[in-house]
CSV table of C-alpha atoms and ligand atoms in Angstrom, one decimal:
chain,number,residue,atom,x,y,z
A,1,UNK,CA,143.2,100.7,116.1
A,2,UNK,CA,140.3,98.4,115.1
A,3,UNK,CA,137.3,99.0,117.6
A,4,UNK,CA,136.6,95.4,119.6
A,5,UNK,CA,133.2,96.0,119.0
A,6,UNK,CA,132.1,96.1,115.4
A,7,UNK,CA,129.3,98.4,114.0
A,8,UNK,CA,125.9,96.8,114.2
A,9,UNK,CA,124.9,94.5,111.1
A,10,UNK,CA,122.2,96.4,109.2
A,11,UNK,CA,120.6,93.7,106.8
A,12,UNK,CA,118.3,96.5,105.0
A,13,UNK,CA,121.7,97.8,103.5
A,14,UNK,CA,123.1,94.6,102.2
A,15,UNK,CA,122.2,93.5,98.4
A,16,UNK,CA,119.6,91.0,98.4
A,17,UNK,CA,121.3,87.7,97.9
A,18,UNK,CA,122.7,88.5,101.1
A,19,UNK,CA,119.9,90.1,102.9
A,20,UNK,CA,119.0,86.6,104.7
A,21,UNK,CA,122.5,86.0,105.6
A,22,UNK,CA,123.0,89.4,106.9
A,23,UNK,CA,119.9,89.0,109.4
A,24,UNK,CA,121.2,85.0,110.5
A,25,UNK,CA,124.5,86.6,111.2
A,26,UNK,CA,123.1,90.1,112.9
A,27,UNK,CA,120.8,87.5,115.0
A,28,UNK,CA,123.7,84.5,115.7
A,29,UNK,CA,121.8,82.0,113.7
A,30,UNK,CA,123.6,78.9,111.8
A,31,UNK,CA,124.3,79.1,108.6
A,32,UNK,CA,122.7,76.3,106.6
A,33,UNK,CA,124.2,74.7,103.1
A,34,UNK,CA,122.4,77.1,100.6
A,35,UNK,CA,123.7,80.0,102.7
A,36,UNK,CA,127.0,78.6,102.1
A,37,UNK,CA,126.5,78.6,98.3
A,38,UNK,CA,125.3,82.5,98.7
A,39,UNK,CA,128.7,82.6,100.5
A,40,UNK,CA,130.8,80.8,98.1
A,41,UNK,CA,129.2,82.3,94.9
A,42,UNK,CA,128.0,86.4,95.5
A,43,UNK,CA,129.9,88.6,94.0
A,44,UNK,CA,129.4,90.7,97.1
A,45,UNK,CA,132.7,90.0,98.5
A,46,UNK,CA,133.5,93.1,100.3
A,47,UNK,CA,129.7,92.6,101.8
A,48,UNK,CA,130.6,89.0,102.6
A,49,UNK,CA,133.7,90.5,104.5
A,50,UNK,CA,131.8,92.7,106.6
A,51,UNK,CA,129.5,90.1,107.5
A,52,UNK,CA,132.8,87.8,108.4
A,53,UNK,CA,134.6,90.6,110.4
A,54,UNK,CA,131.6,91.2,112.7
A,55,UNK,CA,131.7,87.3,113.6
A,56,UNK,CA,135.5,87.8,113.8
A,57,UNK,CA,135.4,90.5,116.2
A,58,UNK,CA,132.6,88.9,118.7
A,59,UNK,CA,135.0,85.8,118.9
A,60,UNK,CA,138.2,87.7,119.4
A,61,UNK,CA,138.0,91.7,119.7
A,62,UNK,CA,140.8,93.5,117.7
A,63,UNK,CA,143.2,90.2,118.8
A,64,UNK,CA,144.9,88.8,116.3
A,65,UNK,CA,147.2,85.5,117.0
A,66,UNK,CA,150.4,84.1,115.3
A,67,UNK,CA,153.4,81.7,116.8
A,68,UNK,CA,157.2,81.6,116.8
A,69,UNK,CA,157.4,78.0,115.2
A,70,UNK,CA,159.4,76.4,112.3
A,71,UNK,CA,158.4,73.8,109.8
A,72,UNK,CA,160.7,71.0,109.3
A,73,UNK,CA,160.2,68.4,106.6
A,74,UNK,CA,162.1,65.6,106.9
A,75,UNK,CA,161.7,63.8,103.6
A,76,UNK,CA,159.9,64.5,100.5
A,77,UNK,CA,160.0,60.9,99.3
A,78,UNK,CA,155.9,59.7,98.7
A,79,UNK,CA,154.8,56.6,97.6
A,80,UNK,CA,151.9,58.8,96.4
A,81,UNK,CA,153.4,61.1,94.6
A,82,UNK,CA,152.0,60.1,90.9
A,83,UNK,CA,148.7,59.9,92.9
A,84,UNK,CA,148.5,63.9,94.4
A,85,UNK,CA,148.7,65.5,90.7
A,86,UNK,CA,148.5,69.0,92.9
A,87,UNK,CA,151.8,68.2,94.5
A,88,UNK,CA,154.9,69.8,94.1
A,89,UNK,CA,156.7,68.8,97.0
A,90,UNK,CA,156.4,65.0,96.7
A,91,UNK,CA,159.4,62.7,94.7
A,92,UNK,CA,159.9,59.4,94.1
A,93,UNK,CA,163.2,57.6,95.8
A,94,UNK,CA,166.6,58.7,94.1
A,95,UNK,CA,164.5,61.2,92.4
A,96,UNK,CA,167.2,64.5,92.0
A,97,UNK,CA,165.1,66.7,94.1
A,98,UNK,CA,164.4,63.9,96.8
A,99,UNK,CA,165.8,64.8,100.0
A,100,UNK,CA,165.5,61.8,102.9
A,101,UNK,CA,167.2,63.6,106.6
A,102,UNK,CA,168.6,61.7,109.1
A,103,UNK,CA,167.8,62.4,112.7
A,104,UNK,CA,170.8,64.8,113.4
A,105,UNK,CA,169.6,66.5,110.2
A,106,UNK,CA,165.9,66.9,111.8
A,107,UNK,CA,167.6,67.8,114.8
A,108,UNK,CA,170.1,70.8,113.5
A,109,UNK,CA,167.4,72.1,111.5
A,110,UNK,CA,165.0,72.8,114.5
A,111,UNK,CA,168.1,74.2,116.6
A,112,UNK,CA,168.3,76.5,113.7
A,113,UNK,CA,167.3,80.4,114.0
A,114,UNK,CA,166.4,80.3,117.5
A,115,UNK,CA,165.7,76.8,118.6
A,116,UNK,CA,164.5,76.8,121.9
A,117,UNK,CA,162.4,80.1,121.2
A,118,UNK,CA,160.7,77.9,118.8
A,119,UNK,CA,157.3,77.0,120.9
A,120,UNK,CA,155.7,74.6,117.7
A,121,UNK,CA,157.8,72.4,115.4
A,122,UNK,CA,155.2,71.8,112.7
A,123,UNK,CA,156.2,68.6,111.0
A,124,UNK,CA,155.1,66.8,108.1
A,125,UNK,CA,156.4,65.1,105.4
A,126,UNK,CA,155.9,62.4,102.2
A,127,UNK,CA,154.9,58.4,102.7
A,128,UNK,CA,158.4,57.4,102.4
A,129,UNK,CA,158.1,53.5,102.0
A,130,UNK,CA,161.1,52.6,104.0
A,131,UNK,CA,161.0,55.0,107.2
A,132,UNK,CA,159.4,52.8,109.9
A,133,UNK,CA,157.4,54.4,112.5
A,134,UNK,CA,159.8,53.6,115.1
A,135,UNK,CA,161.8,56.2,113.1
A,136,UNK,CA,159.5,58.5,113.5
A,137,UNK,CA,158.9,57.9,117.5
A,138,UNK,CA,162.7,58.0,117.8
A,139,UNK,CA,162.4,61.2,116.2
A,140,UNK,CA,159.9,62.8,118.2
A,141,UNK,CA,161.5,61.3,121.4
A,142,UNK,CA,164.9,62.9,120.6
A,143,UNK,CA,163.4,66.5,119.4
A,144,UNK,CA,161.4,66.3,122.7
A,145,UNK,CA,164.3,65.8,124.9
A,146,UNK,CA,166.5,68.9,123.2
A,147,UNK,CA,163.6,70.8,122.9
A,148,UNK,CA,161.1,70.6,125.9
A,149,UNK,CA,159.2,74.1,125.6
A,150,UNK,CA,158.6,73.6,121.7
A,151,UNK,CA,155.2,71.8,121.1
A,152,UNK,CA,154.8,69.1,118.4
A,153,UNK,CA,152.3,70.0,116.1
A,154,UNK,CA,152.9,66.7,113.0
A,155,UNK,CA,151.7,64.2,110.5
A,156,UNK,CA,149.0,64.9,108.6
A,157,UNK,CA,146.1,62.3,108.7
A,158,UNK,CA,147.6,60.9,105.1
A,159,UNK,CA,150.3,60.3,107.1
A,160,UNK,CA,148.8,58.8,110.0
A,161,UNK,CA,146.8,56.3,107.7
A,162,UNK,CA,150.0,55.5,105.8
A,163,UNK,CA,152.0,54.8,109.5
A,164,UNK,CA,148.4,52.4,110.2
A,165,UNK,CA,148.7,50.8,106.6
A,166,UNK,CA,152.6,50.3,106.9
A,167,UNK,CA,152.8,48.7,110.2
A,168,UNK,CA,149.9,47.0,110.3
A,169,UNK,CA,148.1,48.9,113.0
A,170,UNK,CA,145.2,50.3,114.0
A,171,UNK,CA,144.8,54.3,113.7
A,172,UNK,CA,144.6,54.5,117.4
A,173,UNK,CA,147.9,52.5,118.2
A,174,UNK,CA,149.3,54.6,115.8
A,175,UNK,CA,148.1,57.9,117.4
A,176,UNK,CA,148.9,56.7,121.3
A,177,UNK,CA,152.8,55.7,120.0
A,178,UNK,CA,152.9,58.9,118.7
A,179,UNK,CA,151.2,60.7,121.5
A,180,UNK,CA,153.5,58.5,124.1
A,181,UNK,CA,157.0,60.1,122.2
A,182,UNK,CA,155.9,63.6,122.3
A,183,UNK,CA,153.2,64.3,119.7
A,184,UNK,CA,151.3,67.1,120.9
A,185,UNK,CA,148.6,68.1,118.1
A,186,UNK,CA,147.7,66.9,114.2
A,187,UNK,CA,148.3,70.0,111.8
A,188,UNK,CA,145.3,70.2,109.2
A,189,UNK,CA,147.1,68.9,105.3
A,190,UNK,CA,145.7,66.3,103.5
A,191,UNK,CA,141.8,66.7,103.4
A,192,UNK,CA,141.9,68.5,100.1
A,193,UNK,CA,138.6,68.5,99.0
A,194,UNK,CA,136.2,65.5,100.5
A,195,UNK,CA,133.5,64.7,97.9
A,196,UNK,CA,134.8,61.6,95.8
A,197,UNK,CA,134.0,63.3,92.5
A,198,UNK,CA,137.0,65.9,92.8
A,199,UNK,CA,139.1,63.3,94.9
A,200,UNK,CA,139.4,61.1,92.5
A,201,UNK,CA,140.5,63.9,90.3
A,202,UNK,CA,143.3,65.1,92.5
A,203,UNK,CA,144.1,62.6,94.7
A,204,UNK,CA,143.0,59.3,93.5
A,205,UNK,CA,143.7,56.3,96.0
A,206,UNK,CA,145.2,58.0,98.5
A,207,UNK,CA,142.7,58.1,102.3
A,208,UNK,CA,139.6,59.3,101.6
A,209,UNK,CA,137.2,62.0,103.1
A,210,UNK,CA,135.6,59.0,105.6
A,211,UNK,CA,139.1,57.8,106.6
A,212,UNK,CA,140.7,61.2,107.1
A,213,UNK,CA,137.5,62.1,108.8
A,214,UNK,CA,138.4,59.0,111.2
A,215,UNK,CA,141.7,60.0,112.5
A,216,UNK,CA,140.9,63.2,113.6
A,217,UNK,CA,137.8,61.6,115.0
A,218,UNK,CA,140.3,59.5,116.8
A,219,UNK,CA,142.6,61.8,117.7
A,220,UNK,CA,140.1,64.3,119.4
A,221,UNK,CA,138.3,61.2,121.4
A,222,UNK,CA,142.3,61.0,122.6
A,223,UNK,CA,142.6,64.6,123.6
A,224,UNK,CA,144.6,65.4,120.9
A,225,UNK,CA,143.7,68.0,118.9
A,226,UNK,CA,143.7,69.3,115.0
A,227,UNK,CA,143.6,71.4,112.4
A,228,UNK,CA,141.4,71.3,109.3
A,229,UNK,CA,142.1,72.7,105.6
A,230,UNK,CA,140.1,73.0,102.2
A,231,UNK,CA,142.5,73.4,99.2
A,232,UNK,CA,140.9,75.2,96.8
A,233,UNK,CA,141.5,77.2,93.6
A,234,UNK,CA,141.7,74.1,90.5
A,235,UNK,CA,139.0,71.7,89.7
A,236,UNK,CA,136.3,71.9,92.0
A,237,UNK,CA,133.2,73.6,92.5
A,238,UNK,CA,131.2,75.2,94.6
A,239,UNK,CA,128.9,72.1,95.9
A,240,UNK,CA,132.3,70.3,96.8
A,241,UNK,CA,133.0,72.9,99.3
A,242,UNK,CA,130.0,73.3,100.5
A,243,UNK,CA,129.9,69.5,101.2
A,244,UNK,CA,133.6,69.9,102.7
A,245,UNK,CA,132.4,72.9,104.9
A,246,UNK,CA,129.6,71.1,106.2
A,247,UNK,CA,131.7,67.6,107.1
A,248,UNK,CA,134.1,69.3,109.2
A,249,UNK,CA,131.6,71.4,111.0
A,250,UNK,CA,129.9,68.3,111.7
A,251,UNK,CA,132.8,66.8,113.0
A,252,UNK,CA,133.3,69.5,115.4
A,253,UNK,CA,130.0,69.4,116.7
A,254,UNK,CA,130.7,65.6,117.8
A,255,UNK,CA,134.5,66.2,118.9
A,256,UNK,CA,135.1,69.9,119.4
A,257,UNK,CA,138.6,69.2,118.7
A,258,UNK,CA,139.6,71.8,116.1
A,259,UNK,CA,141.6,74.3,116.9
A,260,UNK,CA,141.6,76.1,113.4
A,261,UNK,CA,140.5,76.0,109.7
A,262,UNK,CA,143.3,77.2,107.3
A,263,UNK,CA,142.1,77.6,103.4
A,264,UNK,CA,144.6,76.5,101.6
A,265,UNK,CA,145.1,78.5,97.8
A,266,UNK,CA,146.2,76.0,95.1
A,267,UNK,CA,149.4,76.6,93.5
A,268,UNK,CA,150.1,75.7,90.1
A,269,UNK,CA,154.0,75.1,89.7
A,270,UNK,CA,155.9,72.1,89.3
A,271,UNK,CA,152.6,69.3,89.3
A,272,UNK,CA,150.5,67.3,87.0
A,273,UNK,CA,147.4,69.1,87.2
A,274,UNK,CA,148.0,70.5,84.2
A,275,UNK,CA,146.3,74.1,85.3
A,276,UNK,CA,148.1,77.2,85.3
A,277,UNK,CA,146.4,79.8,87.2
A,278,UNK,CA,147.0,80.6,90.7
A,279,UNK,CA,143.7,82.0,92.5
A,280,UNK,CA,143.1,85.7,93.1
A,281,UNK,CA,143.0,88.0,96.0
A,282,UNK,CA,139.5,88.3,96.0
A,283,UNK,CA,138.8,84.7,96.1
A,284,UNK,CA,141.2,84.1,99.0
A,285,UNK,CA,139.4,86.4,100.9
A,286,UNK,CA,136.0,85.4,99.8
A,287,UNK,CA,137.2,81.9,101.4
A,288,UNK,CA,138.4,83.4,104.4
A,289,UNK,CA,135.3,85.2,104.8
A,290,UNK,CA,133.3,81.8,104.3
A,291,UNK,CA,134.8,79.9,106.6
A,292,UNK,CA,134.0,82.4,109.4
A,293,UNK,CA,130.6,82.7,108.7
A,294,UNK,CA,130.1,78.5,108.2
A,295,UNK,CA,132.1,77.5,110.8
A,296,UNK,CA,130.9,79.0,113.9
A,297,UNK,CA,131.8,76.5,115.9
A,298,UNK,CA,135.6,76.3,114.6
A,299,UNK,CA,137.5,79.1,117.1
A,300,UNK,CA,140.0,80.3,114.7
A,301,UNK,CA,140.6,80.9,111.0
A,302,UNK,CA,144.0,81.3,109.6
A,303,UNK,CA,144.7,84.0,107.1
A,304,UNK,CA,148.4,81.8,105.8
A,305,UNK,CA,150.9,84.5,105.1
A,306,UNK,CA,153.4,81.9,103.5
A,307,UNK,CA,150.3,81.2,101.0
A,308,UNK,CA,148.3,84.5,100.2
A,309,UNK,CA,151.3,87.0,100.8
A,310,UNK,CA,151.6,88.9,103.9
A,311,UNK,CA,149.7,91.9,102.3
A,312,UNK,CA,147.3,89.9,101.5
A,313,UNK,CA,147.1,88.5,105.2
A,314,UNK,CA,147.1,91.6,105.9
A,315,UNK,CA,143.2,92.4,104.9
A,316,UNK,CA,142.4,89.2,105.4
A,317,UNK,CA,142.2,90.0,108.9
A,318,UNK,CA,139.5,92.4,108.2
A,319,UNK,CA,137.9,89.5,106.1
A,320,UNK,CA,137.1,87.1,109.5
A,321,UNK,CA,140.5,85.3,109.8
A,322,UNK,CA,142.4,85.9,113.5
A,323,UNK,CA,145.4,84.5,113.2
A,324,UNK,CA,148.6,84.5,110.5
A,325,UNK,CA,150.4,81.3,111.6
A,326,UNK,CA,154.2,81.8,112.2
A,327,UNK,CA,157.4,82.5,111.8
A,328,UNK,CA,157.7,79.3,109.5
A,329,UNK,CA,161.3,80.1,108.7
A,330,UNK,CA,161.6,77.0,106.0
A,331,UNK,CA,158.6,76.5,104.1
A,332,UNK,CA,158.8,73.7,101.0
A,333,UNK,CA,155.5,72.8,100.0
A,334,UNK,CA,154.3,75.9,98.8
A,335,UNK,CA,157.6,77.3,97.7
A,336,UNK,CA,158.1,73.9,95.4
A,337,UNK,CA,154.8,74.9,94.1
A,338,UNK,CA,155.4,78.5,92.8
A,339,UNK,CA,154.9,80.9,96.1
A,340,UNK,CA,156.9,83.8,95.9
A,341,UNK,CA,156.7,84.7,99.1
A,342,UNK,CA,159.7,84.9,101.6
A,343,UNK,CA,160.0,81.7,103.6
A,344,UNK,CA,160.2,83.4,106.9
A,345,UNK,CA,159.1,86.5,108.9
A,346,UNK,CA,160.3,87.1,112.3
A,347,UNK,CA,158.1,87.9,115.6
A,348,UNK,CA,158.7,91.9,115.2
A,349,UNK,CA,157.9,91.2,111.6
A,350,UNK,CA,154.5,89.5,112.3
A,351,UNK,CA,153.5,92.5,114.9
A,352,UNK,CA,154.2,95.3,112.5
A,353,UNK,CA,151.8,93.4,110.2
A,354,UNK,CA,149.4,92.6,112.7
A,355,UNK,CA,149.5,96.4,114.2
A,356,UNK,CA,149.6,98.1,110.6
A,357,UNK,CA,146.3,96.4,109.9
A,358,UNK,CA,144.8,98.0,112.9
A,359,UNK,CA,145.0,95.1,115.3
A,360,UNK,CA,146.8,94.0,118.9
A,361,UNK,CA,148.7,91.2,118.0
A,362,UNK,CA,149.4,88.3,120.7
A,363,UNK,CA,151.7,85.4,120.1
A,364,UNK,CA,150.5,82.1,120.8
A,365,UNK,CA,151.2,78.4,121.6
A,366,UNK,CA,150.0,76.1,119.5
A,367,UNK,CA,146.8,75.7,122.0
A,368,UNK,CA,146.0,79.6,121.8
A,369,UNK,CA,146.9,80.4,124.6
A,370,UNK,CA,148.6,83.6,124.7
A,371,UNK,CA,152.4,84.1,125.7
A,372,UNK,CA,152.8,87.1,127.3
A,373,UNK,CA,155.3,87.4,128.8
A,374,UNK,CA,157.2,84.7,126.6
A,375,UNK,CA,158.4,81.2,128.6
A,376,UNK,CA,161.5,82.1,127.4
A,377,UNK,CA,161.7,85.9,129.1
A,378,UNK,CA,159.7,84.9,132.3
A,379,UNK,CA,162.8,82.4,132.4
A,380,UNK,CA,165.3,85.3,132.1
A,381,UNK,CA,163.2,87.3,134.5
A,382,UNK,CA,162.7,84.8,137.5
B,401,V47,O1,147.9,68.8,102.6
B,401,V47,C1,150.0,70.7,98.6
B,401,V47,C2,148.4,71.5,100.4
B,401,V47,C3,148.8,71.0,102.5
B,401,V47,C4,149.8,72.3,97.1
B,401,V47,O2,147.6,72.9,110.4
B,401,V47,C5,149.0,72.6,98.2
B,401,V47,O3,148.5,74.7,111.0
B,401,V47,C6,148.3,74.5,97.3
B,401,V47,O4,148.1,71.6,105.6
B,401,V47,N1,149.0,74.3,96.2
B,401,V47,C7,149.9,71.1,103.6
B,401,V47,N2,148.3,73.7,98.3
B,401,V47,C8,149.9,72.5,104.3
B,401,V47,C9,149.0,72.5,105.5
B,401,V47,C10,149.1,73.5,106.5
B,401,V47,C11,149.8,74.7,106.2
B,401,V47,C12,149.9,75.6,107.2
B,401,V47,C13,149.4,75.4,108.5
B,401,V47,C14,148.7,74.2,108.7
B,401,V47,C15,148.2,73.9,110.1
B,401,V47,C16,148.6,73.2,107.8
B,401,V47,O5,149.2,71.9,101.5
B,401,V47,C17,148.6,69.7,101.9
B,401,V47,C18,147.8,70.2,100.7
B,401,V47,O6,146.5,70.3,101.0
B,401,V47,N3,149.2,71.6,99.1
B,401,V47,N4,150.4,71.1,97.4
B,401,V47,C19,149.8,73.2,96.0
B,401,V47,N5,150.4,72.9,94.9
């Protein structure tokens, strides 16, 4: 088992271009930009790691969190799809490998493979141009009623801007519908990477790093809170990120409303990128490892097993991330887009993991807050 109290940070041992960092992190001082270029660029990974895992460990001891939750996606059909050229998922009505699902569909797939053990539904989807947003409140209403314990954790802030867009609303009407029918947290897809010289790249036309800035801005001024991601791994370059890593940690210092950062690998299957490497092991963790050194104010980082491979997740943990997300059970996205991972591990699955790697693992709600015993036992107990 991993000691909750890390070794002390030495900075005289470090190699130089981490020497400085070493002593900011030993002494609990802020990272600045440049530092995050160090982060982002030394070839000191393994260093970078230790550095991360100290920071880790002061935040959450040998913990490490994941959830029993299921993703459901309940169509693929985007207006954007020729606009996201990393995009695997997305399709354009009557499109073969369109799928639109009907409520009952929505419905039978959360009761599926557990149902109400499920305590997060995380739901998200493409800008389908003819699904009103009273759809999507019915929706929420009815998974709400059939599943009270499960949390809902859905739409990205694309989506959120697209619901605003279509109806004519503001982003706050938007967010209070959705909040009134049952929504219970954003998740973090769609920020990509901020700066508009990559954006434009990628993801031309659709909201922008000001506007998906904004709804999370919103939704945390609400009491709703988010996630945040960074997909990396194609065309940009380090200065993006750093630029990305610093607007969301700005944002948090305003709101506080993040409850995680997930990195998000690229995958190169099935999209019009036109690139055709996926990213390595040591870059996923030197991202892991950056984004727990930057974002000190951000309580959790997510090592995503479905993305980076449970053995990578694995390591990860040593590597500043403290939580693997879930039990997932149907995963599209990154399946569409070349992962070869399984699409679903189950809760003994995820503690073996967790424990193998040296750590005490502690199931979740989406919130963090930890669930022992379960809802469902202390129902079977009482
Ligand atoms: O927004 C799409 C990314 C995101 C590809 O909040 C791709 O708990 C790599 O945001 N290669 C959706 N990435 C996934 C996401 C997420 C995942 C797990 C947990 C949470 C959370 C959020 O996936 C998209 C986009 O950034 N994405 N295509 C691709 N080819």
């Amino acid at each position: 088992m991993i000691e909750e109290t890390p070794p002390p940070i030495l900075p005289e041992t470090f190699p130089a271009p981490l020497r400085e960092i070493a002593t900011k992190v030993r002494d609990g001082v802020r990272l600045d930009a440049a530092d995050t270029m160090v982060c982002l660029t030394t070839p000191h990974v393994l260093h970078l790691g230790r550095l991360a895992d100290t920071v880790r460990r002061r935040l959450h001891g040998n913990r490490t969190f994941f959830n029993v939750n299921r993703h459901i996606n309940p169509t693929n059909v985007c207006v954007y799809t020729y606009n996201c050229k990393f995009c695997s998922f997305a399709a354009l009505p009557g499109e073969e490998h369109a799928w639109e699902m009907s409520h009952e569909d929505v419905y039978k797939h959360a009761a599926e493979q557990g149902g109400n053990a499920v305590t997060e539904f995380h739901i998200v989807g493409g800008l389908h141009p003819d699904l009103s947003l009273d759809w999507y409140l019915e929706m929420m209403r009815g998974l709400r009623e059939r599943f009270p314990n499960a949390h809902l954790k859905a739409f990205t802030a694309i989506e959120i801007g697209w619901f605003a867009k279509r109806e004519k609303l503001s982003l706050a009407e938007v967010l209070v519908r959705l909040r009134d029918a049952g929504l219970g947290s954003l998740p973090g897809g769609g920020a990509e990477i901020f700066h508009p010289e990559v954006r434009e790249i990628i993801c031309d036309g659709k909201l922008d790093a000001d506007e998906w800035i904004e709804v999370h801005r919103i939704a945390h001024k609400m009491g709703i809170r988010s996630n945040c991601t960074m997909l990396y791994g194609h065309v940009e370059k380090p200065e993006h990120k750093v630029d990305h890593l610093m607007r969301l940690r700005d944002l948090q210092d305003e709101t506080g409303g993040f409850n995680a950062f997930i990195p998000l690998a690229y995958h190169p299957e099935n999209n019009y990128m036109g690139l055709k490497y996926h990213t390595t092991g040591l870059d996923d963790l030197r991202h892991i490892a950056t984004a727990r050194l930057v974002l000190d104010n951000i309580p959790h980082i997510k090592a995503y097993w479905v993305m980076i491979t449970p053995r990578l997740a694995q390591v990860a943990l040593r590597f500043g991330a403290d939580d693997l997300d879930g039990t997932v059970v149907e995963e599209k996205i990154y399946h569409m887009a070349g992962a070869g991972t399984s699409q679903q591990l189950s809760r003994p699955e995820l503690e073996r993991i967790v424990r193998e790697a040296g750590f005490v693992p502690v199931e979740r709600d989406t919130m963090y807050n930890p669930l022992t015993p379960r809802p469902a036992e202390a129902a079977v107990a009482s």
